[in-house]
């Protein structure tokens, strides 16, 4: 496998369910990201992990819980979601080379989430 | 905070037509500017970038010039192909944080 892979590609869940999205990068990068893509809205940065440490939490509701066990894997745990959380969730990775320099973002194909 | 404004789509062009997708930004400091492209069913991929004023990014026939005086980074291509049909995102960023626009859908027809 190469690049950034996300599973599942599609997920339908009820508001009381608990599910997780998984992201894996095979690029040797040290930073990983979760973005939310909704129709007619800019991509929203949700979380950033740099060297497994969370460095950004963009005021994301606590019903979204990220986990980064190592620099290659990133999870987004979902619980008690709302219908407005339905969106495409994109994972990305990059190589941080310093506080003011970073490499290109490589995105996965996304996980399409529908909350009923 | 940073923001990016892109022209609303969809943009529909005939093959071999000239393309311009406008992008303006607001940002503090000295941001880099990017265009990402998202083909149907795929994630975003970097199309081109520019890291300082007057730089021109280019790739696959697409070009964009970093204009600090007008805070713009318009995407252009002289002759589009059907295979260019996709959603194009302008983005600005420093460090590890990118701010994206809403995206502009391009549809190229024969």
mmCIF file of C-alpha atoms in Angstrom:
data_model
loop_
_atom_site.group_PDB
_atom_site.id
_atom_site.type_symbol
_atom_site.label_atom_id
_atom_site.label_comp_id
_atom_site.label_asym_id
_atom_site.label_seq_id
_atom_site.Cartn_x
_atom_site.Cartn_y
_atom_site.Cartn_z
ATOM 1 C CA UNK A 1 0.000 0.000 0.000
ATOM 2 C CA UNK A 2 1.174 3.514 -0.714
ATOM 3 C CA UNK A 3 0.091 7.000 0.269
ATOM 4 C CA UNK A 4 -2.692 7.667 2.720
ATOM 5 C CA UNK A 5 -5.467 5.117 3.116
ATOM 6 C CA UNK A 6 -8.729 5.633 4.949
ATOM 7 C CA UNK A 7 -11.299 3.115 6.108
ATOM 8 C CA UNK A 8 -14.160 2.745 5.873
ATOM 9 C CA UNK A 9 -14.878 4.636 2.657
ATOM 10 C CA UNK A 10 -18.556 4.898 3.553
ATOM 11 C CA UNK A 11 -20.235 4.790 6.966
ATOM 12 C CA UNK A 12 -23.873 5.159 7.962
ATOM 13 C CA UNK A 13 -24.611 5.459 11.654
ATOM 14 C CA UNK A 14 -27.406 6.373 13.982
ATOM 15 C CA UNK A 15 -27.086 9.191 16.468
ATOM 16 C CA UNK A 16 -26.580 6.797 19.361
ATOM 17 C CA UNK A 17 -23.902 4.654 17.702
ATOM 18 C CA UNK A 18 -20.186 4.645 18.374
ATOM 19 C CA UNK A 19 -17.893 4.144 15.418
ATOM 20 C CA UNK A 20 -14.344 4.973 14.390
ATOM 21 C CA UNK A 21 -12.634 6.183 11.248
ATOM 22 C CA UNK A 22 -9.131 4.949 10.548
ATOM 23 C CA UNK A 23 -6.285 6.525 8.639
ATOM 24 C CA UNK A 24 -2.904 5.045 7.825
ATOM 25 C CA UNK A 25 -0.026 6.728 6.026
ATOM 26 C CA UNK A 26 2.830 4.863 4.379
ATOM 27 C CA UNK A 27 4.916 7.932 3.563
ATOM 28 C CA UNK A 28 7.074 8.188 6.672
ATOM 29 C CA UNK A 29 5.564 11.545 7.574
ATOM 30 C CA UNK A 30 5.490 12.915 11.108
ATOM 31 C CA UNK A 31 2.309 14.992 11.013
ATOM 32 C CA UNK A 32 -1.271 13.833 10.466
ATOM 33 C CA UNK A 33 -4.515 15.750 10.128
ATOM 34 C CA UNK A 34 -8.287 15.372 10.116
ATOM 35 C CA UNK A 35 -10.303 17.683 7.864
ATOM 36 C CA UNK A 36 -14.079 17.901 7.431
ATOM 37 C CA UNK A 37 -15.446 18.555 3.940
ATOM 38 C CA UNK A 38 -19.075 19.682 3.743
ATOM 39 C CA UNK A 39 -20.914 20.800 0.648
ATOM 40 C CA UNK A 40 -20.408 24.479 -0.236
ATOM 41 C CA UNK A 41 -18.161 25.093 2.776
ATOM 42 C CA UNK A 42 -14.399 25.453 3.027
ATOM 43 C CA UNK A 43 -12.492 22.455 4.238
ATOM 44 C CA UNK A 44 -12.388 22.648 8.002
ATOM 45 C CA UNK A 45 -9.256 21.644 9.841
ATOM 46 C CA UNK A 46 -10.286 19.586 12.855
ATOM 47 C CA UNK A 47 -7.157 18.138 14.442
ATOM 48 C CA UNK A 48 -3.413 18.137 13.881
ATOM 49 C CA UNK A 49 -0.945 15.652 15.330
ATOM 50 C CA UNK A 50 2.765 16.369 15.112
ATOM 51 C CA UNK A 51 5.074 13.587 16.279
ATOM 52 C CA UNK A 52 2.000 11.948 17.839
ATOM 53 C CA UNK A 53 1.225 15.015 19.949
ATOM 54 C CA UNK A 54 -1.971 16.897 19.318
ATOM 55 C CA UNK A 55 -0.984 20.424 18.321
ATOM 56 C CA UNK A 56 -4.304 21.708 17.031
ATOM 57 C CA UNK A 57 -7.893 21.234 18.079
ATOM 58 C CA UNK A 58 -9.974 23.611 16.055
ATOM 59 C CA UNK A 59 -12.873 23.968 18.501
ATOM 60 C CA UNK A 60 -14.210 20.577 17.535
ATOM 61 C CA UNK A 61 -17.139 19.211 19.585
ATOM 62 C CA UNK A 62 -16.211 16.512 22.070
ATOM 63 C CA UNK A 63 -18.359 13.967 20.216
ATOM 64 C CA UNK A 64 -15.333 13.732 17.907
ATOM 65 C CA UNK A 65 -12.349 12.187 19.658
ATOM 66 C CA UNK A 66 -9.022 11.744 17.854
ATOM 67 C CA UNK A 67 -6.365 9.193 18.670
ATOM 68 C CA UNK A 68 -2.846 8.953 17.276
ATOM 69 C CA UNK A 69 -1.107 5.837 18.643
ATOM 70 C CA UNK A 70 1.948 6.281 16.405
ATOM 71 C CA UNK A 71 3.086 8.499 13.566
ATOM 72 C CA UNK A 72 1.558 6.217 10.930
ATOM 73 C CA UNK A 73 -1.962 5.792 12.306
ATOM 74 C CA UNK A 74 -4.729 8.222 13.136
ATOM 75 C CA UNK A 75 -8.233 7.478 14.324
ATOM 76 C CA UNK A 76 -11.353 9.570 14.711
ATOM 77 C CA UNK A 77 -13.745 8.114 17.264
ATOM 78 C CA UNK A 78 -17.350 9.118 16.784
ATOM 79 C CA UNK A 79 -20.162 9.016 19.347
ATOM 80 C CA UNK A 80 -23.601 10.564 19.686
ATOM 81 C CA UNK A 81 -23.232 12.420 16.413
ATOM 82 C CA UNK A 82 -25.802 14.745 14.894
ATOM 83 C CA UNK A 83 -27.201 14.700 11.347
ATOM 84 C CA UNK A 84 -25.270 17.919 10.593
ATOM 85 C CA UNK A 85 -22.051 15.964 11.168
ATOM 86 C CA UNK A 86 -22.706 14.122 7.906
ATOM 87 C CA UNK A 87 -19.761 14.989 5.659
ATOM 88 C CA UNK A 88 -16.637 13.670 3.980
ATOM 89 C CA UNK A 89 -13.846 13.293 6.533
ATOM 90 C CA UNK A 90 -10.410 13.598 5.025
ATOM 91 C CA UNK A 91 -7.166 12.461 6.572
ATOM 92 C CA UNK A 92 -3.868 13.971 5.464
ATOM 93 C CA UNK A 93 -0.209 13.722 6.339
ATOM 94 C CA UNK A 94 2.869 15.837 5.814
ATOM 95 C CA UNK A 95 6.493 16.047 6.821
ATOM 96 C CA UNK A 96 7.136 18.862 9.255
ATOM 97 C CA UNK A 97 10.624 20.270 8.886
ATOM 98 C CA UNK A 98 10.407 23.086 11.392
ATOM 99 C CA UNK A 99 8.039 25.495 13.044
ATOM 100 C CA UNK A 100 7.607 27.556 9.900
ATOM 101 C CA UNK A 101 8.148 25.028 7.185
ATOM 102 C CA UNK A 102 6.141 22.037 6.233
ATOM 103 C CA UNK A 103 5.889 19.819 3.245
ATOM 104 C CA UNK A 104 3.041 19.092 0.930
ATOM 105 C CA UNK A 105 -0.172 17.685 2.392
ATOM 106 C CA UNK A 106 -1.037 14.233 1.086
ATOM 107 C CA UNK A 107 -4.715 13.391 1.421
ATOM 108 C CA UNK A 108 -6.568 10.130 1.636
ATOM 109 C CA UNK A 109 -9.710 9.522 -0.399
ATOM 110 C CA UNK A 110 -11.937 10.267 2.557
ATOM 111 C CA UNK A 111 -14.605 8.535 4.605
ATOM 112 C CA UNK A 112 -18.149 9.525 3.641
ATOM 113 C CA UNK A 113 -20.166 9.675 6.869
ATOM 114 C CA UNK A 114 -23.952 9.782 7.001
ATOM 115 C CA UNK A 115 -25.643 10.275 10.361
ATOM 116 C CA UNK A 116 -29.300 9.305 10.451
ATOM 117 C CA UNK B 1 -7.670 34.509 11.051
ATOM 118 C CA UNK B 2 -6.697 33.541 7.547
ATOM 119 C CA UNK B 3 -9.360 33.256 4.875
ATOM 120 C CA UNK B 4 -9.624 32.335 1.218
ATOM 121 C CA UNK B 5 -12.297 33.463 -1.233
ATOM 122 C CA UNK B 6 -12.824 31.584 -4.471
ATOM 123 C CA UNK B 7 -15.206 32.236 -7.302
ATOM 124 C CA UNK B 8 -18.370 30.218 -7.030
ATOM 125 C CA UNK B 9 -18.881 27.447 -9.503
ATOM 126 C CA UNK B 10 -19.657 25.440 -11.312
ATOM 127 C CA UNK B 11 -17.535 26.638 -14.192
ATOM 128 C CA UNK B 12 -18.496 24.969 -17.448
ATOM 129 C CA UNK B 13 -16.124 25.206 -20.409
ATOM 130 C CA UNK B 14 -15.709 23.568 -23.757
ATOM 131 C CA UNK B 15 -12.535 21.597 -24.379
ATOM 132 C CA UNK B 16 -9.577 23.803 -25.402
ATOM 133 C CA UNK B 17 -11.109 26.890 -23.784
ATOM 134 C CA UNK B 18 -9.098 29.198 -21.528
ATOM 135 C CA UNK B 19 -9.597 28.760 -17.808
ATOM 136 C CA UNK B 20 -9.364 31.273 -14.994
ATOM 137 C CA UNK B 21 -10.436 30.518 -11.443
ATOM 138 C CA UNK B 22 -10.097 33.505 -9.162
ATOM 139 C CA UNK B 23 -8.717 33.284 -5.647
ATOM 140 C CA UNK B 24 -8.037 36.020 -3.116
ATOM 141 C CA UNK B 25 -6.763 35.585 0.391
ATOM 142 C CA UNK B 26 -6.256 37.322 3.697
ATOM 143 C CA UNK B 27 -3.440 36.151 5.911
ATOM 144 C CA UNK B 28 -0.925 37.432 8.383
ATOM 145 C CA UNK B 29 2.773 37.069 7.884
ATOM 146 C CA UNK B 30 4.199 35.553 4.734
ATOM 147 C CA UNK B 31 1.989 32.623 3.786
ATOM 148 C CA UNK B 32 2.511 30.120 1.059
ATOM 149 C CA UNK B 33 -0.271 29.729 -1.491
ATOM 150 C CA UNK B 34 -1.557 26.510 -2.977
ATOM 151 C CA UNK B 35 -3.978 25.054 -5.458
ATOM 152 C CA UNK B 36 -5.272 21.581 -4.737
ATOM 153 C CA UNK B 37 -7.420 19.501 -7.070
ATOM 154 C CA UNK B 38 -9.966 16.835 -6.183
ATOM 155 C CA UNK B 39 -10.981 14.441 -8.948
ATOM 156 C CA UNK B 40 -14.288 12.568 -8.534
ATOM 157 C CA UNK B 41 -14.128 9.964 -5.767
ATOM 158 C CA UNK B 42 -10.617 10.911 -4.743
ATOM 159 C CA UNK B 43 -8.887 12.926 -2.060
ATOM 160 C CA UNK B 44 -7.245 16.273 -2.646
ATOM 161 C CA UNK B 45 -3.869 16.411 -4.313
ATOM 162 C CA UNK B 46 -1.475 19.301 -4.637
ATOM 163 C CA UNK B 47 -1.575 20.897 -8.086
ATOM 164 C CA UNK B 48 0.871 23.760 -7.607
ATOM 165 C CA UNK B 49 2.206 26.149 -5.027
ATOM 166 C CA UNK B 50 4.085 29.425 -4.563
ATOM 167 C CA UNK B 51 5.993 30.359 -1.466
ATOM 168 C CA UNK B 52 6.703 34.067 -1.900
ATOM 169 C CA UNK B 53 5.501 37.156 -3.737
ATOM 170 C CA UNK B 54 5.837 37.078 -7.528
ATOM 171 C CA UNK B 55 6.542 33.351 -7.556
ATOM 172 C CA UNK B 56 4.736 31.435 -10.272
ATOM 173 C CA UNK B 57 3.623 27.905 -9.570
ATOM 174 C CA UNK B 58 2.994 25.628 -12.529
ATOM 175 C CA UNK B 59 2.052 22.020 -13.179
ATOM 176 C CA UNK B 60 0.208 20.075 -15.904
ATOM 177 C CA UNK B 61 -0.341 23.260 -17.915
ATOM 178 C CA UNK B 62 -1.859 25.119 -14.960
ATOM 179 C CA UNK B 63 -0.252 28.299 -13.641
ATOM 180 C CA UNK B 64 -0.808 30.725 -10.773
ATOM 181 C CA UNK B 65 1.203 33.772 -9.716
ATOM 182 C CA UNK B 66 1.501 34.953 -6.110
ATOM 183 C CA UNK B 67 0.353 38.603 -6.226
ATOM 184 C CA UNK B 68 0.953 40.192 -2.851
ATOM 185 C CA UNK B 69 -0.257 43.632 -3.932
ATOM 186 C CA UNK B 70 -3.687 42.274 -4.879
ATOM 187 C CA UNK B 71 -3.618 39.336 -2.408
ATOM 188 C CA UNK B 72 -4.527 37.016 -5.250
ATOM 189 C CA UNK B 73 -3.480 33.659 -6.637
ATOM 190 C CA UNK B 74 -5.647 33.075 -9.700
ATOM 191 C CA UNK B 75 -5.431 29.709 -11.436
ATOM 192 C CA UNK B 76 -5.120 29.677 -15.231
ATOM 193 C CA UNK B 77 -4.793 27.150 -18.014
ATOM 194 C CA UNK B 78 -4.577 27.985 -21.662
ATOM 195 C CA UNK B 79 -6.455 24.967 -23.032
ATOM 196 C CA UNK B 80 -8.545 22.735 -20.761
ATOM 197 C CA UNK B 81 -9.274 19.081 -21.383
ATOM 198 C CA UNK B 82 -12.191 16.903 -20.340
ATOM 199 C CA UNK B 83 -9.806 15.182 -17.915
ATOM 200 C CA UNK B 84 -9.410 18.492 -16.041
ATOM 201 C CA UNK B 85 -12.978 18.220 -14.765
ATOM 202 C CA UNK B 86 -12.629 18.313 -10.990
ATOM 203 C CA UNK B 87 -13.006 20.568 -7.954
ATOM 204 C CA UNK B 88 -10.192 23.072 -7.447
ATOM 205 C CA UNK B 89 -9.312 24.433 -3.994
ATOM 206 C CA UNK B 90 -7.229 27.485 -3.264
ATOM 207 C CA UNK B 91 -5.422 27.467 0.080
ATOM 208 C CA UNK B 92 -3.112 29.619 2.135
ATOM 209 C CA UNK B 93 -1.010 28.564 5.030
ATOM 210 C CA UNK B 94 1.953 28.832 7.253
ATOM 211 C CA UNK B 95 3.489 26.128 9.397
ATOM 212 C CA UNK B 96 1.145 23.169 9.596
ATOM 213 C CA UNK B 97 -2.165 24.960 9.205
ATOM 214 C CA UNK B 98 -3.799 25.393 5.809
ATOM 215 C CA UNK B 99 -6.941 27.452 5.243
ATOM 216 C CA UNK B 100 -8.939 26.361 2.212
ATOM 217 C CA UNK B 101 -11.530 28.023 0.069
ATOM 218 C CA UNK B 102 -14.907 26.462 -0.699
ATOM 219 C CA UNK B 103 -13.693 24.914 -3.920
ATOM 220 C CA UNK B 104 -14.702 25.606 -7.525
ATOM 221 C CA UNK B 105 -16.121 22.812 -9.618
ATOM 222 C CA UNK B 106 -14.891 22.762 -13.220
ATOM 223 C CA UNK B 107 -16.816 20.832 -15.849
ATOM 224 C CA UNK B 108 -15.216 20.533 -19.266
ATOM 225 C CA UNK B 109 -17.339 19.280 -22.151
ATOM 226 C CA UNK B 110 -16.447 18.093 -25.639
#
